mmCIF file of C-alpha atoms and ligand atoms in Angstrom:
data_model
loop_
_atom_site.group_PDB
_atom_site.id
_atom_site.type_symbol
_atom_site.label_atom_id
_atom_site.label_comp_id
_atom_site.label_asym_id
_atom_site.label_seq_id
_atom_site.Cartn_x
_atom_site.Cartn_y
_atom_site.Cartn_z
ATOM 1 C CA UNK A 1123 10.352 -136.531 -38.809
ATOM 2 C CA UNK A 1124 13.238 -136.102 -36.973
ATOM 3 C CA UNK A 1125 14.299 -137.047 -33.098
ATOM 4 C CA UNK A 1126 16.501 -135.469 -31.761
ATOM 5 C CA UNK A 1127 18.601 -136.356 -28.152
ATOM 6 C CA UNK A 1128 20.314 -134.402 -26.080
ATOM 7 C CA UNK A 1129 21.673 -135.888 -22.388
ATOM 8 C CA UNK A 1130 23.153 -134.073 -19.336
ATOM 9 C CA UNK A 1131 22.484 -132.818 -16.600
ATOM 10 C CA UNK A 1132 18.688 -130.951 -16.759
ATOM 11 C CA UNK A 1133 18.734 -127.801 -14.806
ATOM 12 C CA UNK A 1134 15.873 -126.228 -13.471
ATOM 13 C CA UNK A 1135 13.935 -124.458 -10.395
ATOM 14 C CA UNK A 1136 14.193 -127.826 -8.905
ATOM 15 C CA UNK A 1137 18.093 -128.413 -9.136
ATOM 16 C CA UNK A 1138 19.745 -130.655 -11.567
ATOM 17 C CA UNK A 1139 18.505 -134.174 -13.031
ATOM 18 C CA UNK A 1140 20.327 -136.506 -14.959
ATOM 19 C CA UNK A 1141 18.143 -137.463 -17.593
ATOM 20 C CA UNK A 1142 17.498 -137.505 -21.873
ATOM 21 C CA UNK A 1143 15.861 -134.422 -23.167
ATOM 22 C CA UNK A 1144 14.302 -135.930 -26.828
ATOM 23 C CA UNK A 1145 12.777 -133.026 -28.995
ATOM 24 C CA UNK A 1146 10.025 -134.883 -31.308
ATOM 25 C CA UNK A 1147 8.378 -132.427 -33.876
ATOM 26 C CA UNK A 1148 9.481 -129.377 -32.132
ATOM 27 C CA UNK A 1149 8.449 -130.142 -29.094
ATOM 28 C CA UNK A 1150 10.217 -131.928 -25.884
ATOM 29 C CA UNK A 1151 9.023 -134.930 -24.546
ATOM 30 C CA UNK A 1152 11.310 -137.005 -21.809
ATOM 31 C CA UNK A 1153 9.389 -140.046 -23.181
ATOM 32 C CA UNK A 1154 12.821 -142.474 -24.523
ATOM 33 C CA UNK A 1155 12.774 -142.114 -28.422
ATOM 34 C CA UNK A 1156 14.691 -145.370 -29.665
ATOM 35 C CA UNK A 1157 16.744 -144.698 -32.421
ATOM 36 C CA UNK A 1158 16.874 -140.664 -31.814
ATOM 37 C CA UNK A 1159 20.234 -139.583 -33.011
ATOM 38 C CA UNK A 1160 21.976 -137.680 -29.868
ATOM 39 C CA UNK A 1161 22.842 -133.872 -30.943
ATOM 40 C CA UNK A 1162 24.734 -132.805 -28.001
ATOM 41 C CA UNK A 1163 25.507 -133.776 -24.438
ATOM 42 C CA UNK A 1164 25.797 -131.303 -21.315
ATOM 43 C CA UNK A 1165 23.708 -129.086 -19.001
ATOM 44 C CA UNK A 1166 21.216 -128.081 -20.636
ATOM 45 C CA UNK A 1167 18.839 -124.996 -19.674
ATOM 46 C CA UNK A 1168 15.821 -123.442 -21.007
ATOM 47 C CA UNK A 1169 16.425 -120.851 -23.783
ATOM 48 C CA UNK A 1170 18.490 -117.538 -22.486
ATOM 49 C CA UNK A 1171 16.283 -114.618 -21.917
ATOM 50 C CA UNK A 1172 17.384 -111.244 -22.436
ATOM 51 C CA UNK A 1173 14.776 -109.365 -19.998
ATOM 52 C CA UNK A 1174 16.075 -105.760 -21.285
ATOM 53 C CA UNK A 1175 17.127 -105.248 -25.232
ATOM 54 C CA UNK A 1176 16.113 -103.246 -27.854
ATOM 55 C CA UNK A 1177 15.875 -104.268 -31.766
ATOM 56 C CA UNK A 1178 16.148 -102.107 -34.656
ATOM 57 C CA UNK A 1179 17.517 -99.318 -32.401
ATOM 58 C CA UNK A 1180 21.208 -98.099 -32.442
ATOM 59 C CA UNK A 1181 23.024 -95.005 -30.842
ATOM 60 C CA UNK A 1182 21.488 -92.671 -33.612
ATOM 61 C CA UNK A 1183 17.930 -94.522 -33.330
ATOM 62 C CA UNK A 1184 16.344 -96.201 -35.858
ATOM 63 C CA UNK A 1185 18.232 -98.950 -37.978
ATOM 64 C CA UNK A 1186 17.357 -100.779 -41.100
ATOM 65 C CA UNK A 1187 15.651 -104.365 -41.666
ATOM 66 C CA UNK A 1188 19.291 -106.020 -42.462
ATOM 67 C CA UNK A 1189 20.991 -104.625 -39.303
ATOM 68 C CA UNK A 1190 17.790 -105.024 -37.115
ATOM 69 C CA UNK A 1191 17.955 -108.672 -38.469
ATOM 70 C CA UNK A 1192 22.354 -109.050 -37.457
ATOM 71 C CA UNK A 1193 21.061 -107.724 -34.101
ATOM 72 C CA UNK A 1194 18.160 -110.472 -34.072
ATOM 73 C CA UNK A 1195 21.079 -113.037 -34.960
ATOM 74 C CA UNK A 1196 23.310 -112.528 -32.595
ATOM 75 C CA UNK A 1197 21.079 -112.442 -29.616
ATOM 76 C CA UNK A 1198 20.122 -116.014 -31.308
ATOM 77 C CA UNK A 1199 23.466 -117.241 -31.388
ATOM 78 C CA UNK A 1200 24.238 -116.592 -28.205
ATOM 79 C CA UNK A 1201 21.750 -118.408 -27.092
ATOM 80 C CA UNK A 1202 19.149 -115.288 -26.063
ATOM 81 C CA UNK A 1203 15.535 -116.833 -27.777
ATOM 82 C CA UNK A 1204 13.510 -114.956 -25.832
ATOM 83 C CA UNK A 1205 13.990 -110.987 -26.156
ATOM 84 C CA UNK A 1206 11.870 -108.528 -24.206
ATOM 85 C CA UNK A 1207 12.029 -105.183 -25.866
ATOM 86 C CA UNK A 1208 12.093 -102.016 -23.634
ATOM 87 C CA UNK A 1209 11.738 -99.950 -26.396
ATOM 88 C CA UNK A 1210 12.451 -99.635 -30.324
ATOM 89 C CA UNK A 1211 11.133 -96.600 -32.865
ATOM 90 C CA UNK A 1212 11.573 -99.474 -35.439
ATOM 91 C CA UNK A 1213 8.283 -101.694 -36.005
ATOM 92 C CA UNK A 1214 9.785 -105.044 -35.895
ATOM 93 C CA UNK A 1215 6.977 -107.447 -35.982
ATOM 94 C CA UNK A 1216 8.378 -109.083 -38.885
ATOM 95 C CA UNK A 1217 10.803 -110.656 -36.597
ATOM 96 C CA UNK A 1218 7.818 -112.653 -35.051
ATOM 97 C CA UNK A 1219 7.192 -113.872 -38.630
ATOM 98 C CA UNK A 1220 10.346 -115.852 -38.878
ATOM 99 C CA UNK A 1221 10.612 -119.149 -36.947
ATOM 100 C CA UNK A 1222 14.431 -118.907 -37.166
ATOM 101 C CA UNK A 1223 14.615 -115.776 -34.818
ATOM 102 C CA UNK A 1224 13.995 -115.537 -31.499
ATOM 103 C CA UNK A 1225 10.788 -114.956 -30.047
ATOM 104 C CA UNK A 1226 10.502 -111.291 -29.499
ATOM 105 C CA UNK A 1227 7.933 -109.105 -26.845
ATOM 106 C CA UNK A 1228 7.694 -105.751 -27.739
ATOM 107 C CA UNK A 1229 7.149 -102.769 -25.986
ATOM 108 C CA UNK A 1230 6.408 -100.281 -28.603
ATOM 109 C CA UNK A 1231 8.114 -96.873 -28.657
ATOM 110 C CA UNK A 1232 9.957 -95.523 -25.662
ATOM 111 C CA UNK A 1233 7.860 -92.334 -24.247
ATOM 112 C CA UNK A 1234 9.486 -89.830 -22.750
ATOM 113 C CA UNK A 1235 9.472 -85.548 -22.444
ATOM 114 C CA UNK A 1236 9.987 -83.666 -24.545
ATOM 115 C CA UNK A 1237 13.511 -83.130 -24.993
ATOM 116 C CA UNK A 1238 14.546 -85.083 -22.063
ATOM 117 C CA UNK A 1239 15.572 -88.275 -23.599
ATOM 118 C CA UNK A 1240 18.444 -89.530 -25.991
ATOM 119 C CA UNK A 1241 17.499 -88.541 -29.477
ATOM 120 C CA UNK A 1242 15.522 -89.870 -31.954
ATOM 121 C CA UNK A 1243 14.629 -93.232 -29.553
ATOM 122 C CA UNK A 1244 11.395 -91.856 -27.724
ATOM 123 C CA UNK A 1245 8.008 -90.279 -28.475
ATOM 124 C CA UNK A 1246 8.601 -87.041 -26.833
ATOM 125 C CA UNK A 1247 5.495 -86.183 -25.161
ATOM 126 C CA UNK A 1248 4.365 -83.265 -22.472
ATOM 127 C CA UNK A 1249 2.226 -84.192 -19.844
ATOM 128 C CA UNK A 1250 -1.370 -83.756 -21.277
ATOM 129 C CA UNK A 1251 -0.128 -86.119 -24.008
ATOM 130 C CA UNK A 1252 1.351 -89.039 -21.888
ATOM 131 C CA UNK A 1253 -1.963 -91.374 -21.228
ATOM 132 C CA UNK A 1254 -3.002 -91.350 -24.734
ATOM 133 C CA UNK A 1255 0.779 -92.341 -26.102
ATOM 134 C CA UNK A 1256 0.719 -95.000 -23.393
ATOM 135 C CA UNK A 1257 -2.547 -96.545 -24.632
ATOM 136 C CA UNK A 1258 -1.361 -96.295 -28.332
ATOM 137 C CA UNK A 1259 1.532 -98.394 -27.834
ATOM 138 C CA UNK A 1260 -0.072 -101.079 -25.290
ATOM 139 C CA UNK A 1261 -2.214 -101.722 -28.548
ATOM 140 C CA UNK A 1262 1.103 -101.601 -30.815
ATOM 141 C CA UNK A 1263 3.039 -103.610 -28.573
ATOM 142 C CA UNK A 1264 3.061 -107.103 -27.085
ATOM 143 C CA UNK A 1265 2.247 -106.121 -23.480
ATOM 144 C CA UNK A 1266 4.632 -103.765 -22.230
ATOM 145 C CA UNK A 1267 4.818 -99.940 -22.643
ATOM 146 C CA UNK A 1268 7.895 -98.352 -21.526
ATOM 147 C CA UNK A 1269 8.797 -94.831 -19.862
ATOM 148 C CA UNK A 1270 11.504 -93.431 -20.049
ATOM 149 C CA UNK A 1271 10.776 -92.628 -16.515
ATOM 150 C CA UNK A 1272 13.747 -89.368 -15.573
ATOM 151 C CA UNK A 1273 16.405 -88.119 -17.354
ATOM 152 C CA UNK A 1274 18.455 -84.677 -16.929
ATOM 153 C CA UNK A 1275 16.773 -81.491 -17.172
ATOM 154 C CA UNK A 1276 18.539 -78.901 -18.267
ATOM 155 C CA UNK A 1277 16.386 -76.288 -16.541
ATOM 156 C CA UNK A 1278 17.519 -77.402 -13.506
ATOM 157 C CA UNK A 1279 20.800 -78.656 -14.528
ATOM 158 C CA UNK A 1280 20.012 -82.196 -12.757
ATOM 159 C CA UNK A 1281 18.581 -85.969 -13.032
ATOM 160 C CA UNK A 1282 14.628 -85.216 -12.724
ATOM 161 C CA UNK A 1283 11.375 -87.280 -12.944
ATOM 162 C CA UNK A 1284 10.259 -86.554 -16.659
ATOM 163 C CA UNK A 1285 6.663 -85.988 -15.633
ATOM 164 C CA UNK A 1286 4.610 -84.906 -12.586
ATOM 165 C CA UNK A 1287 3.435 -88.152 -10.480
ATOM 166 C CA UNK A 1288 -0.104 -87.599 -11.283
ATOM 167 C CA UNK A 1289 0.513 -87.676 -15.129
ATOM 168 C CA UNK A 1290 2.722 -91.301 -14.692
ATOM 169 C CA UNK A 1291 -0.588 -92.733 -12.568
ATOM 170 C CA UNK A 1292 -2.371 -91.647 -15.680
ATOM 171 C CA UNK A 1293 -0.288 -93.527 -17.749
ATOM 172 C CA UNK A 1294 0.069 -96.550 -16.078
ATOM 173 C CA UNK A 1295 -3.596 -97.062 -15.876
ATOM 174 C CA UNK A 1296 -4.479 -95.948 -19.568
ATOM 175 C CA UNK A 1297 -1.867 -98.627 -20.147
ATOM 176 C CA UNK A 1298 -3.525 -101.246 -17.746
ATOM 177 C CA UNK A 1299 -6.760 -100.224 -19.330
ATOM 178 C CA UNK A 1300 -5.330 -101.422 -22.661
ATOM 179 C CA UNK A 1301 -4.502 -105.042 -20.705
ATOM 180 C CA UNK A 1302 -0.519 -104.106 -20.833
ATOM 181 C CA UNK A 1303 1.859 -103.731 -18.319
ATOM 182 C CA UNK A 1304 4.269 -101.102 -18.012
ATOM 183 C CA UNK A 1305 8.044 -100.127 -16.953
ATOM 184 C CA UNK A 1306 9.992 -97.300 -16.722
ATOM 185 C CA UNK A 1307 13.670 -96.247 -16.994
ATOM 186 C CA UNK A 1308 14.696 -94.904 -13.330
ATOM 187 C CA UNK A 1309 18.279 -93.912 -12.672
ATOM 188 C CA UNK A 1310 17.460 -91.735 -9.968
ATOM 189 C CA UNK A 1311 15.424 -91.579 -6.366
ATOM 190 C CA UNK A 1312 12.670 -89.434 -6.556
ATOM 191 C CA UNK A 1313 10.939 -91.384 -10.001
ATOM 192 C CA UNK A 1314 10.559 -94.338 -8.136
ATOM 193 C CA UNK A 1315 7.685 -93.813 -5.059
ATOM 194 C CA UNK A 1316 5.283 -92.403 -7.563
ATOM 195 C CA UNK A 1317 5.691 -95.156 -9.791
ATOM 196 C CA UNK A 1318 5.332 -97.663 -7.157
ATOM 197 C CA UNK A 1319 2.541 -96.035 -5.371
ATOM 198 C CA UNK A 1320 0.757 -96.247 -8.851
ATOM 199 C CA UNK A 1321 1.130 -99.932 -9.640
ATOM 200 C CA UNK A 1322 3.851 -100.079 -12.129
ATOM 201 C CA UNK A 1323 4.518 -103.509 -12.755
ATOM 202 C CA UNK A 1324 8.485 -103.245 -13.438
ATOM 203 C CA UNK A 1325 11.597 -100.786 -13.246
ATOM 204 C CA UNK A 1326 14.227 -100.934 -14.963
ATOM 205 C CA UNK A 1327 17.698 -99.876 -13.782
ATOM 206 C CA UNK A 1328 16.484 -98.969 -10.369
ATOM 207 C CA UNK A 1329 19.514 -97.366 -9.115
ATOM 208 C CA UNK A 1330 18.070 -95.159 -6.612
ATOM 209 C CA UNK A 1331 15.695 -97.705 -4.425
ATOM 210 C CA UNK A 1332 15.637 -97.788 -0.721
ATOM 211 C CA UNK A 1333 14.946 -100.718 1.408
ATOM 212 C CA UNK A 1334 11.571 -99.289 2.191
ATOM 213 C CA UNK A 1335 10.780 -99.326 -2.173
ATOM 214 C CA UNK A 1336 12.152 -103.041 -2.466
ATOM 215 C CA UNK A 1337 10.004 -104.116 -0.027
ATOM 216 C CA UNK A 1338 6.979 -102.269 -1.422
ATOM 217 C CA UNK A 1339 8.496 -103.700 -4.922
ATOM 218 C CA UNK A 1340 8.446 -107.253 -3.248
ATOM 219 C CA UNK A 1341 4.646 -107.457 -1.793
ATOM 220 C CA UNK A 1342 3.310 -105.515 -5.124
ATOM 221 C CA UNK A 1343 5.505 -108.154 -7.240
ATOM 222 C CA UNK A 1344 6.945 -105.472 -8.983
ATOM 223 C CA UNK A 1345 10.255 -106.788 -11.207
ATOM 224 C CA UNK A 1346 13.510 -105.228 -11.750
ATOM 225 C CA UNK A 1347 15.984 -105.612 -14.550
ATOM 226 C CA UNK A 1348 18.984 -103.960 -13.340
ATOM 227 C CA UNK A 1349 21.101 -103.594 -16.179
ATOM 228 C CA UNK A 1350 24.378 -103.520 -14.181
ATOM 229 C CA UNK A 1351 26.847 -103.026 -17.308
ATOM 230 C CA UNK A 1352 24.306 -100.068 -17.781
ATOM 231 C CA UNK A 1353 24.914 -98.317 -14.637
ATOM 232 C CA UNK A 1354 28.348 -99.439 -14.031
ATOM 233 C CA UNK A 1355 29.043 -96.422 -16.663
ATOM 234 C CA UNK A 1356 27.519 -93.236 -14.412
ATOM 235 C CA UNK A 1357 30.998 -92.320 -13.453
ATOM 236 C CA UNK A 1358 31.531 -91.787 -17.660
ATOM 237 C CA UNK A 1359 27.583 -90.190 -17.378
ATOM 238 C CA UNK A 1360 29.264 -87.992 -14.271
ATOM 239 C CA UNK A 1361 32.279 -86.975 -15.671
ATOM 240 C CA UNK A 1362 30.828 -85.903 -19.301
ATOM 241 C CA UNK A 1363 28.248 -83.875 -17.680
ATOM 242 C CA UNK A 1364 30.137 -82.145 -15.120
ATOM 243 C CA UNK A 1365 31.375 -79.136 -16.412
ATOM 244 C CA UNK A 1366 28.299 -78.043 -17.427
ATOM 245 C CA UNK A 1367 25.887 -80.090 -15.237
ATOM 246 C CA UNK A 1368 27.986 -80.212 -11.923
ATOM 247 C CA UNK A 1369 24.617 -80.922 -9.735
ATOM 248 C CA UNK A 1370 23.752 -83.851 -12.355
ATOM 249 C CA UNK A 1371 27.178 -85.612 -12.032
ATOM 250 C CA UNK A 1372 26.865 -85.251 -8.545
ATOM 251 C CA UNK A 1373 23.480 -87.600 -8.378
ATOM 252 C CA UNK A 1374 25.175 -89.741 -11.101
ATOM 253 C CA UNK A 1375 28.841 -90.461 -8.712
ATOM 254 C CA UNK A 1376 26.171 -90.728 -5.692
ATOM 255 C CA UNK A 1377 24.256 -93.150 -7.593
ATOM 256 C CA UNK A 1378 27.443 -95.227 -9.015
ATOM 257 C CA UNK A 1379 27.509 -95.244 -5.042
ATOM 258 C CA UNK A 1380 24.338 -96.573 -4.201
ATOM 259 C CA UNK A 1381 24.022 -99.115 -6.717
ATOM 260 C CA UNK A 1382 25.842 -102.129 -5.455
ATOM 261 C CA UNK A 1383 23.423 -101.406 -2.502
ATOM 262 C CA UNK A 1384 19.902 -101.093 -4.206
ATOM 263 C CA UNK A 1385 20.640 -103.918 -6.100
ATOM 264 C CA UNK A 1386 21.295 -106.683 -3.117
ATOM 265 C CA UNK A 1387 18.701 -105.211 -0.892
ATOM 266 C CA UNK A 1388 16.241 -105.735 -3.951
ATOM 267 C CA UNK A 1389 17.659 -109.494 -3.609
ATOM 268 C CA UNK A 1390 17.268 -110.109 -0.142
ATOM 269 C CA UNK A 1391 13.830 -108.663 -0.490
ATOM 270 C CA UNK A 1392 12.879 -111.088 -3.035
ATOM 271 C CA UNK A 1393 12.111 -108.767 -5.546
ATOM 272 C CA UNK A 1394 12.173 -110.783 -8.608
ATOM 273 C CA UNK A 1395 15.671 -109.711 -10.738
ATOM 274 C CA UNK A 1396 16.129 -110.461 -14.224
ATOM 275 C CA UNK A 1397 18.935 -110.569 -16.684
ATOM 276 C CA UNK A 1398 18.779 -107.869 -19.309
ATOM 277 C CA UNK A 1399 21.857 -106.703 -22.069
ATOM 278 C CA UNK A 1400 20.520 -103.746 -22.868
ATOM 279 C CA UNK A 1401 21.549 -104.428 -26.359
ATOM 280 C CA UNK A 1402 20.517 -101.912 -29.051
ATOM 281 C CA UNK A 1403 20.342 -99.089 -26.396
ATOM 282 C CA UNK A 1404 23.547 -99.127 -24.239
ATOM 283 C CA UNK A 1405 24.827 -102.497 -25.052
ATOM 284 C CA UNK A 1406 25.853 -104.971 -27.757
ATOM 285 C CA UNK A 1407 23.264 -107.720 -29.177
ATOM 286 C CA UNK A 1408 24.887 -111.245 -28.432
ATOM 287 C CA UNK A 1409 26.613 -110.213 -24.853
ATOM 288 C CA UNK A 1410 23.813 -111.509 -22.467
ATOM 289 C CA UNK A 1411 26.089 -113.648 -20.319
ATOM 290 C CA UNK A 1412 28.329 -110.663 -19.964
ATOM 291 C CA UNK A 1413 25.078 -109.107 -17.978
ATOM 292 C CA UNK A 1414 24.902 -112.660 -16.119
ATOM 293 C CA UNK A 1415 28.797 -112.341 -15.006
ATOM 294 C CA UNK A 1416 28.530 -108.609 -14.311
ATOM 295 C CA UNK A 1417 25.205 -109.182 -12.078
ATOM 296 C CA UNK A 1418 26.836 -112.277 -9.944
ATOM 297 C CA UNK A 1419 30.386 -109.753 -9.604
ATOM 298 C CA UNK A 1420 27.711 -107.226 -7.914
ATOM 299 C CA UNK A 1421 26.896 -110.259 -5.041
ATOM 300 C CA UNK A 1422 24.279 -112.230 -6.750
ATOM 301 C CA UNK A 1423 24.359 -115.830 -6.254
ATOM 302 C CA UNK A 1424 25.338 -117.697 -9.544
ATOM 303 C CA UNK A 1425 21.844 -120.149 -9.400
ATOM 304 C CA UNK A 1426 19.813 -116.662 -8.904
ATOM 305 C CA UNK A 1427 21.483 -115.280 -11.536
ATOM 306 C CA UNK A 1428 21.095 -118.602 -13.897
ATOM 307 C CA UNK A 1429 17.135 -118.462 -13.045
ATOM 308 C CA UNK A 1430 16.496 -115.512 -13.963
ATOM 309 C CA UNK A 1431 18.332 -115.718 -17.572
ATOM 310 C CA UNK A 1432 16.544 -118.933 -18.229
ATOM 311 C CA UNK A 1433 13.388 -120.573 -16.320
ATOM 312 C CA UNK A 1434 12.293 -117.447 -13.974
ATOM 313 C CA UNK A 1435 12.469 -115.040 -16.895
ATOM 314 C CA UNK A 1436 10.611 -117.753 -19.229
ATOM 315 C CA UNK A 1437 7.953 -117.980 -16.660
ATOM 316 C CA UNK A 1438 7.805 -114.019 -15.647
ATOM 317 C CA UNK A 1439 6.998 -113.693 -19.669
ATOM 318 C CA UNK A 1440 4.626 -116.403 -20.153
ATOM 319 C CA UNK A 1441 6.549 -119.462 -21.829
ATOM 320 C CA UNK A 1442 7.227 -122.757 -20.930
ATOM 321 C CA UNK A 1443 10.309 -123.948 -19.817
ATOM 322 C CA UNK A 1444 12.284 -127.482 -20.342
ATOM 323 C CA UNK A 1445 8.734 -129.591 -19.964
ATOM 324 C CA UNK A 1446 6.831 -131.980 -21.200
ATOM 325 C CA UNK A 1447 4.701 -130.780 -24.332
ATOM 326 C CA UNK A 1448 6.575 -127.604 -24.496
ATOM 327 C CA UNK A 1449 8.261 -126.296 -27.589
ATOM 328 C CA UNK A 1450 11.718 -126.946 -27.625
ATOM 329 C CA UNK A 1451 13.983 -123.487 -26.901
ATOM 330 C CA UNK A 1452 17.429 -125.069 -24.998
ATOM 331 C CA UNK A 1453 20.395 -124.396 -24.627
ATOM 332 C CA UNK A 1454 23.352 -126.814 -23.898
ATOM 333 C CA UNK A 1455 26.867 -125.637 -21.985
ATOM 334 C CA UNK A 1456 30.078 -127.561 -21.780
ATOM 335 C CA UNK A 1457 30.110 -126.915 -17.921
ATOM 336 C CA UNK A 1458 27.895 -126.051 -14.836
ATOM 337 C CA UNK A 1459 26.793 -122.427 -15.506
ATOM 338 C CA UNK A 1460 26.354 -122.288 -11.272
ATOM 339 C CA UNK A 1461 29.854 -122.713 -10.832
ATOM 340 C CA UNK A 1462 30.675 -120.952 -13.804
ATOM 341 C CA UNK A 1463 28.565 -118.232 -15.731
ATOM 342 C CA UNK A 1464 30.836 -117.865 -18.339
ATOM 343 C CA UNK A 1465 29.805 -121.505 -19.644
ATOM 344 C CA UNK A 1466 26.935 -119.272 -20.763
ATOM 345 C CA UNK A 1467 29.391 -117.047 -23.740
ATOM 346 C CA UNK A 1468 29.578 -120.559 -25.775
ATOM 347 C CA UNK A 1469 27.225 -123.058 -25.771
ATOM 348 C CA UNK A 1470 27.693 -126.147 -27.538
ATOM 349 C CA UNK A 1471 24.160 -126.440 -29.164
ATOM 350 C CA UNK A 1472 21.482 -123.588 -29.194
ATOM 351 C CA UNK A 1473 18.089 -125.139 -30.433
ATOM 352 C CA UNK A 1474 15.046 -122.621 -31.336
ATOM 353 C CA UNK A 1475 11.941 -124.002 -31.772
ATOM 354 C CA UNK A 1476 12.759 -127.436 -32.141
ATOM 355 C CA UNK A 1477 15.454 -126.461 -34.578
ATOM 356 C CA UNK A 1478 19.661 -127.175 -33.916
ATOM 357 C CA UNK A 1479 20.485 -123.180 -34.742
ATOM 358 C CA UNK A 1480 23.776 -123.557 -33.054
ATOM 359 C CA UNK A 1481 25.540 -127.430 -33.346
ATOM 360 C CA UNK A 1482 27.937 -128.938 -31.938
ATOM 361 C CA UNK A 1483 31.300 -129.174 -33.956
HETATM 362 ZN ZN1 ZN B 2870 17.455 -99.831 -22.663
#
């Protein structure tokens, strides 16, 4: 049996404590362990969560088990061991088989319209057909089901809701029936009152909300993973489409607009934010604190952002944090991530389930 030490600065909810972290069989105890050999020394924070990725998906959809596993990797060494996935066509359970990957929560398979979504990622479903998708992959996934929840429609040449407000109610509760929660990818305004009105329990993106919807998102609970490196690129979304699609790139530029805006209203609201890459879809696997950085240049506080890549997200998706008892996922940064997010792109020791995945030296 090994004991392991690691000593800094403890951050959490609470603030910062000076104190020895011991990990003892995989698990963390603050107990003193005489004679534990000392790993690293630092701040140390809960395991990185990446609220917003996607495994075994790449730009032409479904990958294979070796590059689903180099995505899986990196996330790891970065210090991501907790992925939420908004979405994959790949079935990747066998990443929950291996303790040297990070834990995983799946959402099963995008659904979206027909047609209306980027290919090869979604189920593309028509209305009569959306309920019954959305219970099949709350019992495939680990909780979540994800809609792709408006996209462009080239019938009227603009960003639209995929599918009539009635049919996403039906969704969300055939979901909710099946115990699972679900979230939906919003760029645009008028998704987002239907979805809200019918007790989804997340958006994602969330570009067009009012100050009305983050309050109605903040007494329902109702999360948001922003994905700002995501939306950052609707001028690129604009300009490609607006030759052809000149009313579309007109909602994308006025949404590149509004999104600085949506985002710190949703903040002062108290909507609960979270930190997510969007690796696999838009984004790189391994680049969380790049999300981090990019969400604190938009006017999130550095702390807020911190939380919610490490103990709020842990706790939003049901695991511990750095306590007594719990398994041991940490992390441990040369410097103090709140005055400095990019201490999160190296950290000194990344330890998964009691295990040093990342060392020191
Ligand atoms: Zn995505």
């Amino acid at each position: 049996m090994t004991t392991l030490r690691f000593s800094g600065p403890v951050l959490s909810e609470a603030g910062e404590e000076q104190r020895d972290l011991y990990v003892v069989d995989g698990r963390i105890t603050f107990e003193p362990q005489p004679g534990a050999e000392t790993v690293a020394t630092g701040w140390i924070v809960p395991g990185l969560v990446d609220a917003h990725n996607h495994l075994g998906l790449e730009d032409g959809g479904a990958i294979s088990e070796e590059e689903t596993l180099a995505q899986a990797l990196a996330d790891r060494d970065s210090g991501a061991l907790l992925l939420r996935d908004c979405g994959s066509p790949t079935d990747t359970r066998w990443v929950q088989d291996r303790e040297d990957l990070p834990r995983l929560i799946r959402a099963g398979r995008h659904l979206a319209r027909t047609r209306r979504y980027i290919r090869n990622f979604a189920h593309e479903v028509e209305p009569d057909q959306l309920a019954a998708y959305a219970s099949q992959e709350a019992r495939h996934g680990d909780g979540w089901v994800k809609l792709v929840g408006d996209w462009i429609s080239r019938d009227t040449g603009d960003l639209e809701p995929s599918f009539p407000v009635e049919t996403f109610a039906a969704a969300i509760d055939a979901a909710h029936a099946e115990g699972a929660k679900v979230t939906a990818h919003c760029f645009g305004r008028d998704v987002l009152q239907g979805l809200l009105d019918a007790g989804i329990d997340c958006l994602e993106h969330g570009t067009g909300l009012s100050v009305d919807q983050v309050e109605q998102m903040a007494r329902q609970g109702v999360a948001l993973v922003p994905t700002v490196q995501q939306t950052g690129k609707f001028p690129e979304f604009a300009a490609a489409g607006r030759e052809k699609f000149p009313a579309y790139a007109a909602t994308m530029d006025s949404l590149a607009a509004h999104r600085r805006e949506a985002l710190m209203s949703a903040h002062e609201a108290g909507v609960a934010l979270f930190v997510g890459s969007d690796g696999g879809g838009t984004g790189r696997h391994g680049y969380l604190w790049e999300e981090a950085r990019a969400m604190h240049e938009m006017g999130i506080p550095a702390v807020d952002v911190l939380a919610a890549a490490t103990w709020r997200g842990r706790e939003w998706l049901g695991f511990a944090g750095l306590e007594e008892g719990a398994e041991a996922d940490l992390v441990v940064l040369d410097r103090d991530p709140r005055a400095d997010l990019s201490a999160l792109a190296e950290p000194t020791c990344v330890v998964l389930r009691g295990q040093v995945v990342v060392g020191p030296g």
